[in-house]
mmCIF file of C-alpha atoms in Angstrom:
data_model
loop_
_atom_site.group_PDB
_atom_site.id
_atom_site.type_symbol
_atom_site.label_atom_id
_atom_site.label_comp_id
_atom_site.label_asym_id
_atom_site.label_seq_id
_atom_site.Cartn_x
_atom_site.Cartn_y
_atom_site.Cartn_z
ATOM 1 C CA MET A 1 40.507 -17.838 94.036
ATOM 2 C CA ASN A 2 42.353 -21.067 93.254
ATOM 3 C CA ALA A 3 41.080 -24.584 93.948
ATOM 4 C CA THR A 4 43.439 -25.143 96.882
ATOM 5 C CA ALA A 5 42.215 -22.046 98.700
ATOM 6 C CA LYS A 6 38.603 -22.976 97.999
ATOM 7 C CA ARG A 7 39.075 -26.496 99.348
ATOM 8 C CA ALA A 8 40.771 -25.129 102.462
ATOM 9 C CA GLY A 9 37.820 -22.803 103.090
ATOM 10 C CA LEU A 10 40.113 -19.822 103.432
ATOM 11 C CA THR A 11 39.039 -16.216 103.786
ATOM 12 C CA ARG A 12 41.055 -13.112 104.577
ATOM 13 C CA GLU A 13 39.607 -13.158 108.093
ATOM 14 C CA LYS A 14 40.626 -16.775 108.621
ATOM 15 C CA VAL A 15 44.149 -16.102 107.382
ATOM 16 C CA LEU A 16 44.547 -13.113 109.713
ATOM 17 C CA ARG A 17 43.146 -15.014 112.698
ATOM 18 C CA ALA A 18 45.602 -17.834 112.069
ATOM 19 C CA ALA A 19 48.466 -15.332 111.810
ATOM 20 C CA LEU A 20 47.453 -13.746 115.116
ATOM 21 C CA GLU A 21 47.281 -17.145 116.810
ATOM 22 C CA LEU A 22 50.731 -18.010 115.457
ATOM 23 C CA VAL A 23 52.198 -14.743 116.746
ATOM 24 C CA ASP A 24 50.500 -15.173 120.128
ATOM 25 C CA ARG A 25 52.012 -18.637 120.434
ATOM 26 C CA ASP A 26 55.472 -18.265 118.883
ATOM 27 C CA GLY A 27 56.200 -14.535 118.591
ATOM 28 C CA ILE A 28 56.233 -12.098 115.687
ATOM 29 C CA GLU A 29 59.760 -13.117 114.689
ATOM 30 C CA LYS A 30 58.493 -16.596 113.763
ATOM 31 C CA LEU A 31 55.783 -15.316 111.399
ATOM 32 C CA SER A 32 56.392 -16.042 107.721
ATOM 33 C CA MET A 33 54.135 -16.773 104.769
ATOM 34 C CA ARG A 34 55.584 -20.275 104.548
ATOM 35 C CA ARG A 35 54.933 -21.048 108.202
ATOM 36 C CA LEU A 36 51.470 -19.501 108.115
ATOM 37 C CA GLY A 37 50.638 -21.587 105.054
ATOM 38 C CA ALA A 38 51.727 -24.716 106.915
ATOM 39 C CA GLU A 39 49.452 -23.750 109.812
ATOM 40 C CA LEU A 40 46.528 -23.500 107.403
ATOM 41 C CA GLY A 41 47.457 -26.575 105.372
ATOM 42 C CA VAL A 42 48.201 -24.730 102.128
ATOM 43 C CA GLU A 43 51.239 -23.570 100.169
ATOM 44 C CA ALA A 44 52.535 -20.116 101.016
ATOM 45 C CA MET A 45 51.639 -18.858 97.539
ATOM 46 C CA THR A 46 47.962 -19.577 98.249
ATOM 47 C CA LEU A 47 47.957 -16.920 100.951
ATOM 48 C CA TYR A 48 48.706 -14.173 98.436
ATOM 49 C CA HIS A 49 45.101 -14.419 97.246
ATOM 50 C CA TYR A 50 44.129 -12.874 100.606
ATOM 51 C CA VAL A 51 47.134 -10.776 101.634
ATOM 52 C CA PRO A 52 49.167 -9.527 98.648
ATOM 53 C CA HIS A 53 52.469 -9.302 100.544
ATOM 54 C CA LYS A 54 54.036 -9.586 103.988
ATOM 55 C CA ALA A 55 53.423 -5.904 104.725
ATOM 56 C CA ALA A 56 49.696 -6.417 104.158
ATOM 57 C CA LEU A 57 49.784 -9.344 106.560
ATOM 58 C CA LEU A 58 51.418 -7.192 109.246
ATOM 59 C CA ASP A 59 48.874 -4.433 108.656
ATOM 60 C CA GLY A 60 46.183 -7.083 109.006
ATOM 61 C CA LEU A 61 47.503 -8.066 112.419
ATOM 62 C CA VAL A 62 47.254 -4.439 113.532
ATOM 63 C CA GLU A 63 43.713 -4.400 112.182
ATOM 64 C CA GLN A 64 42.795 -7.547 114.126
ATOM 65 C CA VAL A 65 43.893 -6.052 117.429
ATOM 66 C CA VAL A 66 42.744 -2.458 116.989
ATOM 67 C CA SER A 67 39.341 -3.368 115.577
ATOM 68 C CA ALA A 68 38.646 -5.520 118.641
ATOM 69 C CA VAL A 69 38.605 -2.368 120.787
ATOM 70 C CA ARG A 70 34.957 -1.338 120.752
ATOM 71 C CA PRO A 71 34.092 0.706 123.866
ATOM 72 C CA ALA A 72 30.860 2.682 123.828
ATOM 73 C CA PHE A 73 31.172 6.397 123.188
ATOM 74 C CA ASP A 74 27.602 7.317 124.027
ATOM 75 C CA GLY A 75 26.551 9.402 127.022
ATOM 76 C CA PRO A 76 26.715 13.128 127.798
ATOM 77 C CA ALA A 77 29.216 14.991 125.619
ATOM 78 C CA ALA A 78 30.869 16.565 128.663
ATOM 79 C CA GLU A 79 31.879 13.113 129.881
ATOM 80 C CA TRP A 80 34.365 12.572 127.036
ATOM 81 C CA PRO A 81 37.319 12.121 129.458
ATOM 82 C CA ALA A 82 35.525 9.150 131.044
ATOM 83 C CA ARG A 83 34.758 7.686 127.612
ATOM 84 C CA LEU A 84 38.390 8.114 126.565
ATOM 85 C CA ARG A 85 39.474 6.394 129.760
ATOM 86 C CA GLU A 86 37.265 3.425 128.893
ATOM 87 C CA PHE A 87 38.825 3.370 125.426
ATOM 88 C CA ALA A 88 42.348 3.438 126.890
ATOM 89 C CA VAL A 89 41.599 0.631 129.346
ATOM 90 C CA ALA A 90 40.044 -1.528 126.613
ATOM 91 C CA PHE A 91 42.963 -0.821 124.269
ATOM 92 C CA ARG A 92 45.519 -1.791 126.918
ATOM 93 C CA ASP A 93 43.658 -5.006 127.735
ATOM 94 C CA GLU A 94 43.585 -5.995 124.069
ATOM 95 C CA LEU A 95 47.260 -5.202 123.489
ATOM 96 C CA LEU A 96 48.324 -7.233 126.515
ATOM 97 C CA ARG A 97 46.317 -10.174 125.181
ATOM 98 C CA HIS A 98 48.551 -10.054 122.094
ATOM 99 C CA PRO A 99 51.994 -8.842 123.275
ATOM 100 C CA GLY A 100 53.709 -10.041 120.101
ATOM 101 C CA VAL A 101 51.694 -7.540 118.072
ATOM 102 C CA ILE A 102 52.445 -4.509 120.280
ATOM 103 C CA PRO A 103 55.602 -3.532 118.319
ATOM 104 C CA LEU A 104 53.543 -3.585 115.102
ATOM 105 C CA VAL A 105 50.821 -1.382 116.594
ATOM 106 C CA ALA A 106 53.557 0.995 117.765
ATOM 107 C CA THR A 107 55.168 1.304 114.340
ATOM 108 C CA ARG A 108 52.427 0.653 111.761
ATOM 109 C CA PRO A 109 49.488 3.103 111.639
ATOM 110 C CA ALA A 110 45.990 1.691 111.330
ATOM 111 C CA ARG A 111 45.099 1.749 107.622
ATOM 112 C CA SER A 112 41.879 -0.185 107.083
ATOM 113 C CA ALA A 113 38.335 1.062 107.541
ATOM 114 C CA THR A 114 37.795 -1.641 110.140
ATOM 115 C CA ALA A 115 40.805 -0.573 112.209
ATOM 116 C CA LEU A 116 39.958 3.127 111.936
ATOM 117 C CA ARG A 117 36.435 2.717 113.347
ATOM 118 C CA ALA A 118 37.524 2.973 117.009
ATOM 119 C CA VAL A 119 39.570 6.099 116.235
ATOM 120 C CA GLU A 120 36.652 7.669 114.386
ATOM 121 C CA ASP A 121 34.206 6.918 117.205
ATOM 122 C CA ALA A 122 36.518 8.375 119.839
ATOM 123 C CA ALA A 123 37.195 11.547 117.830
ATOM 124 C CA ALA A 124 33.492 11.951 117.055
ATOM 125 C CA ALA A 125 32.679 11.781 120.778
ATOM 126 C CA LEU A 126 35.081 14.656 121.374
ATOM 127 C CA GLY A 127 33.529 16.530 118.464
ATOM 128 C CA GLU A 128 30.161 16.397 120.197
ATOM 129 C CA ALA A 129 31.803 18.224 123.103
ATOM 130 C CA GLY A 130 32.797 21.056 120.747
ATOM 131 C CA ILE A 131 36.384 19.975 120.118
ATOM 132 C CA ALA A 132 37.568 20.562 116.542
ATOM 133 C CA PRO A 133 38.464 17.423 114.528
ATOM 134 C CA VAL A 134 42.198 18.153 114.355
ATOM 135 C CA GLN A 135 42.394 18.708 118.112
ATOM 136 C CA ALA A 136 40.163 15.702 118.783
ATOM 137 C CA LEU A 137 42.485 13.439 116.817
ATOM 138 C CA ARG A 138 45.511 14.879 118.607
ATOM 139 C CA ILE A 139 43.871 13.991 121.915
ATOM 140 C CA VAL A 140 43.002 10.480 120.770
ATOM 141 C CA ASN A 141 46.556 10.080 119.479
ATOM 142 C CA ALA A 142 48.010 11.251 122.793
ATOM 143 C CA VAL A 143 45.952 8.725 124.731
ATOM 144 C CA SER A 144 46.703 5.925 122.261
ATOM 145 C CA THR A 145 50.434 6.680 122.356
ATOM 146 C CA LEU A 146 50.415 6.527 126.145
ATOM 147 C CA VAL A 147 48.692 3.144 126.065
ATOM 148 C CA ILE A 148 51.022 1.691 123.426
ATOM 149 C CA GLY A 149 54.160 2.955 125.149
ATOM 150 C CA HIS A 150 53.049 1.626 128.509
ATOM 151 C CA CYS A 151 52.217 -1.761 126.998
ATOM 152 C CA LEU A 152 55.606 -1.953 125.260
ATOM 153 C CA ALA A 153 57.289 -1.492 128.627
ATOM 154 C CA GLU A 154 54.873 -3.776 130.430
ATOM 155 C CA ALA A 155 55.226 -6.633 127.930
ATOM 156 C CA ALA A 156 59.030 -6.227 128.117
ATOM 157 C CA THR A 157 59.818 -8.373 125.093
ATOM 158 C CA THR A 158 62.151 -7.718 122.187
ATOM 159 C CA PRO A 159 61.124 -9.548 118.976
ATOM 160 C CA GLY A 160 63.802 -12.038 117.993
ATOM 161 C CA HIS A 161 65.621 -11.744 121.309
ATOM 162 C CA PRO A 162 63.979 -13.877 123.993
ATOM 163 C CA GLU A 163 65.004 -12.866 127.460
ATOM 164 C CA GLN A 164 67.347 -15.135 129.370
ATOM 165 C CA PRO A 165 66.945 -15.439 133.131
ATOM 166 C CA GLY A 166 69.730 -13.674 134.935
ATOM 167 C CA ASP A 167 70.834 -12.728 138.417
ATOM 168 C CA ASP A 168 68.806 -10.173 140.298
ATOM 169 C CA LEU A 169 70.257 -6.690 140.272
ATOM 170 C CA ASP A 170 72.197 -5.647 143.335
ATOM 171 C CA LEU A 171 70.404 -2.523 144.546
ATOM 172 C CA THR A 172 72.544 -1.982 147.608
ATOM 173 C CA ALA A 173 73.831 1.322 146.235
ATOM 174 C CA PHE A 174 70.308 2.432 145.261
ATOM 175 C CA PRO A 175 68.264 2.539 148.477
ATOM 176 C CA THR A 176 65.286 4.348 146.954
ATOM 177 C CA LEU A 177 64.993 1.798 144.164
ATOM 178 C CA ALA A 178 65.486 -1.042 146.629
ATOM 179 C CA GLU A 179 62.669 0.236 148.807
ATOM 180 C CA ALA A 180 60.400 0.636 145.769
ATOM 181 C CA VAL A 181 61.122 -2.927 144.622
ATOM 182 C CA ALA A 182 60.412 -4.207 148.126
ATOM 183 C CA GLY A 183 57.134 -2.281 147.965
ATOM 184 C CA GLY A 184 56.031 -4.044 144.811
ATOM 185 C CA LEU A 185 57.684 -2.169 141.932
ATOM 186 C CA GLY A 186 57.397 -4.204 138.726
ATOM 187 C CA THR A 187 54.535 -6.404 139.902
ATOM 188 C CA PRO A 188 51.225 -6.656 137.978
ATOM 189 C CA ALA A 189 49.611 -4.427 140.597
ATOM 190 C CA ASP A 190 52.379 -1.871 140.084
ATOM 191 C CA HIS A 191 51.886 -1.913 136.308
ATOM 192 C CA GLN A 192 48.207 -1.199 136.855
ATOM 193 C CA ALA A 193 48.918 1.596 139.339
ATOM 194 C CA ARG A 194 51.445 3.257 137.020
ATOM 195 C CA PHE A 195 49.050 3.044 134.087
ATOM 196 C CA ASP A 196 46.197 4.551 136.108
ATOM 197 C CA LEU A 197 48.440 7.353 137.370
ATOM 198 C CA ALA A 198 49.715 8.282 133.919
ATOM 199 C CA LEU A 199 46.316 8.023 132.248
ATOM 200 C CA ASP A 200 44.529 10.072 134.900
ATOM 201 C CA ALA A 201 47.228 12.752 134.751
ATOM 202 C CA LEU A 202 47.021 12.918 130.959
ATOM 203 C CA LEU A 203 43.231 13.105 130.872
ATOM 204 C CA THR A 204 43.173 15.765 133.598
ATOM 205 C CA GLY A 205 45.654 17.849 131.643
ATOM 206 C CA LEU A 206 43.787 17.400 128.368
ATOM 207 C CA GLN A 207 40.491 18.355 129.963
ATOM 208 C CA ALA A 208 42.047 21.492 131.423
#
């Protein structure tokens, strides 16, 4: 560790937290080693003592979000669908707290031991119900993919392309859509209802 890093009191955890705060505030497209260094009061090169390259920094952001999902997986083995539902709800809540990181979680698999802990705990809970490891991980993956995909749509942001306000769509020719919009389609309550519907359907099918 060099003297600059030591004086700044940096650790890998502090660097990753600062990166997450930067992304939360300004978006993933604004993240760079130079800008992150400025946030921490050091030169960009100093950061390479903690994250060897930009890819490692992006993986670290995934780790920060995924490792924060820590639902309990105790209870009767037969109740694994309920435990998986708790996992899915907690995962969605965490992703929506950090919408700028959702595209990374969607495209970069969890690699660190810290990030893999939630996956391991969920799969182990299914194992206690007699589900083989490969099938357990497929189930966890199916639930995780549902959550990530729903959050991508719910966050509705494209990195590097901020949305510009535009005119409302004319739904005159689409009476079913118009009625759905009038009934609350696209509202926060609708996002929640759609998530619950999809998750319950998936868990019911997986249990069967």
